[in-house]
Tab-separated table of C-alpha atoms in Angstrom:
chain	number	residue	atom	x	y	z
A	96	MET	CA	37.998	32.806	-31.775
A	97	PHE	CA	36.589	35.495	-34.071
A	98	GLY	CA	38.686	38.355	-32.755
A	99	PRO	CA	37.712	41.374	-30.632
A	100	THR	CA	34.393	43.124	-31.012
A	101	THR	CA	33.257	46.562	-29.983
A	102	ASN	CA	29.806	45.403	-28.920
A	103	PRO	CA	30.056	42.006	-27.237
A	104	VAL	CA	26.974	40.146	-26.065
A	105	ARG	CA	27.036	39.455	-22.353
A	106	THR	CA	26.398	35.845	-21.379
A	107	VAL	CA	23.400	35.736	-19.054
A	108	PRO	CA	22.481	32.825	-16.785
A	109	PRO	CA	19.168	31.227	-17.843
A	110	SER	CA	17.363	32.319	-14.687
A	111	ARG	CA	18.220	35.982	-15.361
A	112	VAL	CA	17.340	36.214	-19.036
A	113	HIS	CA	14.494	38.655	-19.678
A	114	LYS	CA	12.310	39.561	-22.616
A	115	ALA	CA	14.258	42.775	-23.206
A	116	ASP	CA	17.440	40.722	-23.540
A	117	ILE	CA	15.759	38.553	-26.153
A	118	ARG	CA	14.646	41.547	-28.190
A	119	ARG	CA	18.086	43.125	-27.940
A	120	ALA	CA	19.779	39.900	-28.996
A	121	ALA	CA	17.345	39.370	-31.855
A	122	SER	CA	17.905	42.934	-33.054
A	123	GLN	CA	21.667	42.484	-32.921
A	124	THR	CA	21.377	39.182	-34.752
A	125	LEU	CA	19.296	40.737	-37.516
A	126	ARG	CA	21.671	43.695	-37.920
A	127	GLN	CA	24.686	41.425	-38.174
A	128	ARG	CA	22.984	39.258	-40.760
A	129	ASN	CA	22.122	42.320	-42.841
A	130	HIS	CA	25.716	43.549	-42.624
A	131	ASN	CA	27.164	40.305	-43.940
A	132	LEU	CA	28.336	39.180	-40.530
A	133	ASP	CA	30.912	41.961	-40.073
A	134	CYS	CA	31.071	40.986	-36.397
A	135	PRO	CA	30.521	37.226	-36.166
A	136	SER	CA	30.884	37.022	-32.382
A	137	THR	CA	27.919	39.354	-31.871
A	138	PHE	CA	25.847	37.393	-34.368
A	139	TYR	CA	26.531	34.064	-32.710
A	140	GLY	CA	26.231	35.623	-29.269
A	141	GLY	CA	22.710	36.724	-30.140
A	142	LEU	CA	21.823	33.236	-31.293
A	143	LEU	CA	23.307	31.847	-28.101
A	144	LEU	CA	21.220	34.163	-25.931
A	145	ILE	CA	18.016	33.236	-27.754
A	146	SER	CA	18.870	29.541	-27.502
A	147	THR	CA	19.623	29.940	-23.804
A	148	TYR	CA	16.250	31.550	-23.203
A	149	LEU	CA	14.415	28.853	-25.135
A	150	ALA	CA	16.221	26.214	-23.092
A	151	ASN	CA	15.257	28.057	-19.918
A	152	MET	CA	11.592	27.947	-20.948
A	153	ALA	CA	11.779	24.158	-21.088
A	154	THR	CA	13.325	23.846	-17.633
A	155	TYR	CA	11.616	23.730	-14.267
A	156	ASN	CA	10.435	26.843	-12.480
A	157	ASN	CA	12.105	27.040	-9.074
A	158	THR	CA	10.922	29.621	-6.566
A	159	TRP	CA	10.555	29.920	-2.800
A	160	ARG	CA	6.805	29.570	-3.306
A	161	ASN	CA	7.358	25.915	-4.160
A	162	LYS	CA	7.898	25.293	-0.449
A	163	ILE	CA	4.403	26.601	0.245
A	164	TRP	CA	3.013	24.254	-2.382
A	165	MET	CA	4.957	21.386	-0.845
A	166	GLY	CA	3.534	22.113	2.605
A	167	TRP	CA	0.022	22.338	1.190
A	168	PHE	CA	0.266	19.055	-0.695
A	169	LEU	CA	1.820	17.231	2.259
A	170	MET	CA	-1.215	18.229	4.309
A	171	GLN	CA	-3.831	17.188	1.753
A	172	PRO	CA	-3.682	13.351	1.622
A	173	PRO	CA	-4.303	12.872	5.374
A	174	VAL	CA	-7.123	15.437	5.341
A	175	ILE	CA	-8.769	13.885	2.294
A	176	LEU	CA	-8.323	10.232	3.249
A	177	LEU	CA	-9.034	10.497	6.973
A	178	ILE	CA	-11.553	13.338	7.274
A	179	ASP	CA	-13.229	14.485	4.073
A	180	LEU	CA	-13.720	11.022	2.575
A	181	LEU	CA	-13.959	8.984	5.766
A	182	GLU	CA	-17.533	7.797	5.209
A	183	TYR	CA	-17.094	7.919	1.430
A	184	LEU	CA	-14.197	5.445	1.273
A	185	TYR	CA	-14.446	3.113	4.253
A	186	PRO	CA	-17.104	0.761	5.639
A	187	ALA	CA	-18.545	1.729	9.012
A	188	TRP	CA	-16.704	-1.004	10.904
A	189	VAL	CA	-13.390	0.682	10.061
A	190	TYR	CA	-14.191	3.857	12.005
A	191	GLU	CA	-17.412	3.672	14.063
A	192	PRO	CA	-16.779	1.045	16.791
A	193	ALA	CA	-14.502	1.937	19.673
A	194	GLY	CA	-11.128	0.418	18.995
A	195	ALA	CA	-11.608	0.493	15.219
A	196	PRO	CA	-8.511	1.534	13.224
A	197	LEU	CA	-9.903	4.965	12.331
A	198	HIS	CA	-12.111	5.540	15.349
A	199	ALA	CA	-9.927	8.389	16.648
A	200	VAL	CA	-10.413	10.536	13.544
A	201	TYR	CA	-14.097	9.595	13.478
A	202	ALA	CA	-14.480	10.753	17.078
A	203	LEU	CA	-12.697	14.016	16.241
A	204	LYS	CA	-15.007	14.564	13.297
A	205	GLN	CA	-18.072	13.878	15.433
A	206	TRP	CA	-16.850	16.377	18.030
A	207	TYR	CA	-16.495	19.019	15.323
A	208	ILE	CA	-20.002	18.305	14.042
A	209	ALA	CA	-21.470	18.429	17.547
A	210	THR	CA	-19.703	21.730	18.239
A	211	TYR	CA	-20.324	23.605	14.989
A	212	ASN	CA	-23.094	21.595	13.302
A	213	ASP	CA	-21.271	22.002	9.995
A	214	PRO	CA	-23.743	20.855	7.310
A	215	ILE	CA	-21.000	20.232	4.752
A	216	VAL	CA	-18.881	17.962	6.931
A	217	GLN	CA	-21.863	15.891	8.071
A	218	TRP	CA	-23.424	15.610	4.608
A	219	THR	CA	-24.253	12.110	3.383
A	220	ALA	CA	-26.392	10.946	0.494
A	221	GLU	CA	-28.609	9.027	2.923
A	222	THR	CA	-29.416	11.998	5.165
A	223	ALA	CA	-29.316	14.839	2.640
A	224	SER	CA	-32.917	14.442	1.412
A	225	GLY	CA	-31.981	16.294	-1.758
A	226	HIS	CA	-30.361	19.221	0.083
A	227	ASP	CA	-26.929	20.244	-1.183
A	228	SER	CA	-26.887	17.342	-3.626
A	229	TRP	CA	-23.854	18.951	-5.263
A	230	MET	CA	-21.818	17.727	-2.294
A	231	GLY	CA	-21.948	14.220	-3.724
A	232	LEU	CA	-20.350	15.515	-6.914
A	233	PHE	CA	-17.723	17.398	-4.916
A	234	LEU	CA	-16.789	14.193	-3.080
A	235	HIS	CA	-16.357	12.339	-6.367
A	236	VAL	CA	-14.167	15.142	-7.717
A	237	GLU	CA	-12.132	15.164	-4.524
A	238	PHE	CA	-11.441	11.445	-4.800
A	239	LEU	CA	-10.890	11.249	-8.558
A	240	PHE	CA	-9.018	14.517	-9.160
A	241	LEU	CA	-7.914	16.343	-6.015
A	242	LEU	CA	-6.406	13.322	-4.270
A	243	PRO	CA	-4.320	12.121	-7.264
A	244	THR	CA	-3.165	15.673	-7.919
A	245	ALA	CA	-2.168	16.121	-4.279
A	246	LEU	CA	-0.191	12.869	-4.348
A	247	TYR	CA	1.533	13.979	-7.539
A	248	GLY	CA	2.248	17.343	-5.926
A	249	VAL	CA	3.938	15.576	-3.010
A	250	TYR	CA	6.066	13.648	-5.483
A	251	ARG	CA	6.943	16.748	-7.500
A	252	PHE	CA	7.703	19.153	-4.639
A	253	ALA	CA	8.814	16.890	-1.786
A	254	VAL	CA	10.519	14.017	-3.625
A	255	GLN	CA	11.855	15.359	-6.920
A	256	ARG	CA	12.175	18.987	-5.807
A	257	ARG	CA	12.865	20.125	-9.355
A	258	GLY	CA	10.248	22.848	-9.526
A	259	THR	CA	7.362	23.022	-11.965
A	260	SER	CA	7.222	22.446	-15.688
A	261	GLY	CA	4.669	24.122	-17.916
A	262	ALA	CA	2.427	21.052	-17.733
A	263	ASP	CA	2.705	21.022	-13.927
A	264	GLU	CA	1.707	24.655	-13.725
A	265	LEU	CA	-1.378	24.073	-15.866
A	266	LEU	CA	-2.414	21.098	-13.719
A	267	PHE	CA	-1.877	22.952	-10.446
A	268	LEU	CA	-3.731	26.001	-11.770
A	269	VAL	CA	-6.799	23.866	-12.480
A	270	TYR	CA	-6.399	22.172	-9.097
A	271	ALA	CA	-6.215	25.433	-7.160
A	272	LEU	CA	-9.164	26.932	-9.027
A	273	GLU	CA	-11.249	23.834	-8.328
A	274	VAL	CA	-10.498	23.916	-4.597
A	275	ALA	CA	-11.201	27.645	-4.393
A	276	PHE	CA	-14.436	27.412	-6.373
A	277	THR	CA	-15.938	24.445	-4.523
A	278	THR	CA	-15.124	26.088	-1.198
A	279	LEU	CA	-16.694	29.317	-2.434
A	280	VAL	CA	-19.877	27.358	-3.128
A	281	CYS	CA	-19.838	26.154	0.485
A	282	ILE	CA	-19.324	29.715	1.733
A	283	TYR	CA	-22.220	30.943	-0.373
A	284	ASP	CA	-24.421	28.149	0.940
A	285	THR	CA	-24.014	29.353	4.534
A	286	TYR	CA	-26.101	32.427	3.728
A	287	TYR	CA	-29.077	30.127	3.140
A	288	LEU	CA	-28.777	28.020	6.276
A	289	ASP	CA	-31.848	27.943	8.494
A	290	SER	CA	-31.564	30.882	10.879
A	291	ALA	CA	-33.586	28.959	13.446
A	292	VAL	CA	-30.766	26.418	13.647
A	293	TYR	CA	-27.701	28.480	12.746
A	294	SER	CA	-27.100	31.825	14.400
A	295	GLU	CA	-25.421	34.603	12.449
A	296	GLU	CA	-22.365	34.228	14.645
A	297	LEU	CA	-22.113	30.520	13.831
A	298	LYS	CA	-22.558	31.207	10.121
A	299	ARG	CA	-19.790	33.790	10.281
A	300	THR	CA	-17.551	31.326	12.122
A	301	LEU	CA	-18.076	28.734	9.401
A	302	ARG	CA	-17.354	31.258	6.662
A	303	VAL	CA	-14.332	32.980	8.172
A	304	GLN	CA	-12.577	30.379	10.302
A	305	PHE	CA	-13.263	27.107	8.507
A	306	TYR	CA	-14.193	27.753	4.880
A	307	GLY	CA	-12.400	31.048	4.293
A	308	PRO	CA	-8.787	29.799	4.419
A	309	TRP	CA	-9.642	26.921	2.069
A	310	CYS	CA	-10.833	29.478	-0.448
A	311	LEU	CA	-8.245	32.219	0.093
A	312	PHE	CA	-5.067	30.142	-0.038
A	313	PRO	CA	-6.000	28.172	-3.185
A	314	THR	CA	-6.951	31.473	-4.834
A	315	LEU	CA	-3.472	32.851	-4.126
A	316	MET	CA	-1.966	29.572	-5.314
A	317	ALA	CA	-3.946	29.800	-8.549
A	318	ILE	CA	-2.631	33.333	-9.076
A	319	ASP	CA	0.903	32.037	-8.541
A	320	MET	CA	0.518	29.372	-11.224
A	321	ALA	CA	-1.209	31.811	-13.572
A	322	ILE	CA	1.760	34.181	-13.248
A	323	ARG	CA	4.172	31.355	-14.037
A	324	ILE	CA	2.202	30.338	-17.115
A	325	LEU	CA	1.873	33.953	-18.230
A	326	GLY	CA	5.645	34.324	-17.983
A	327	ARG	CA	6.116	31.365	-20.296
A	328	ILE	CA	3.589	32.755	-22.774
A	329	LYS	CA	5.236	36.179	-22.811
A	330	ALA	CA	8.641	34.598	-23.341
A	331	ALA	CA	7.337	32.533	-26.241
A	332	ASP	CA	5.658	35.609	-27.754
A	333	ALA	CA	8.923	37.548	-27.488
A	334	VAL	CA	10.837	34.853	-29.346
A	335	LEU	CA	8.162	34.556	-32.036
A	336	GLY	CA	8.100	38.330	-32.398
A	337	ALA	CA	11.866	38.389	-32.841
A	338	ARG	CA	11.639	35.734	-35.537
A	339	LYS	CA	8.913	37.579	-37.450
A	340	SER	CA	10.927	40.806	-37.414
A	341	GLN	CA	13.817	39.162	-39.255
């Protein structure tokens, strides 16, 4: 449309646009403006590349790691509703009597308690006697924040499958940090369990086999979301820097 040019701007798919491309395009755009648009195609190509990158920032972030998030969130609602919050949500007649709707998961939970004597899993406000009172707060947070976030995560990753927006990434970062931190508190608490009741081997089993994965995986997931957010921030900084240099 504008004739041949000796320095054309290559059209780059949104997913492959990088910060260096933005700076190069911004520099080309500024040079062409200062030279009275001697090469209009380069000028408009630079604007197109910047616009493409800005549009890419507003789109969803698709990566293979989303499948890991989907698997994690699909697992969470049953664990929360049927195990973690069993006594918190339901009256005793729903799970205690034989033949009750949730008696099978209650029996499984009781077997785990009898085998490992896990103080966190068997904690209740009635039997705590002030010990680990923070567990009550953790249960409230799990019901009011973790469960809704997990359900939303199922919708985002398993139903919509469009990847994550910036707002999603911020939400999931907070979610992952909360899960990792509360589990870390439980791990730390095992060091203060009564040695007359809990052997060192049992404490190590609780830390490594049961609590450890629930701290490690959310930590890695938090790093994933932090990297995604950092990428958006760097991209925005690059565009703002290009504007200020004009």
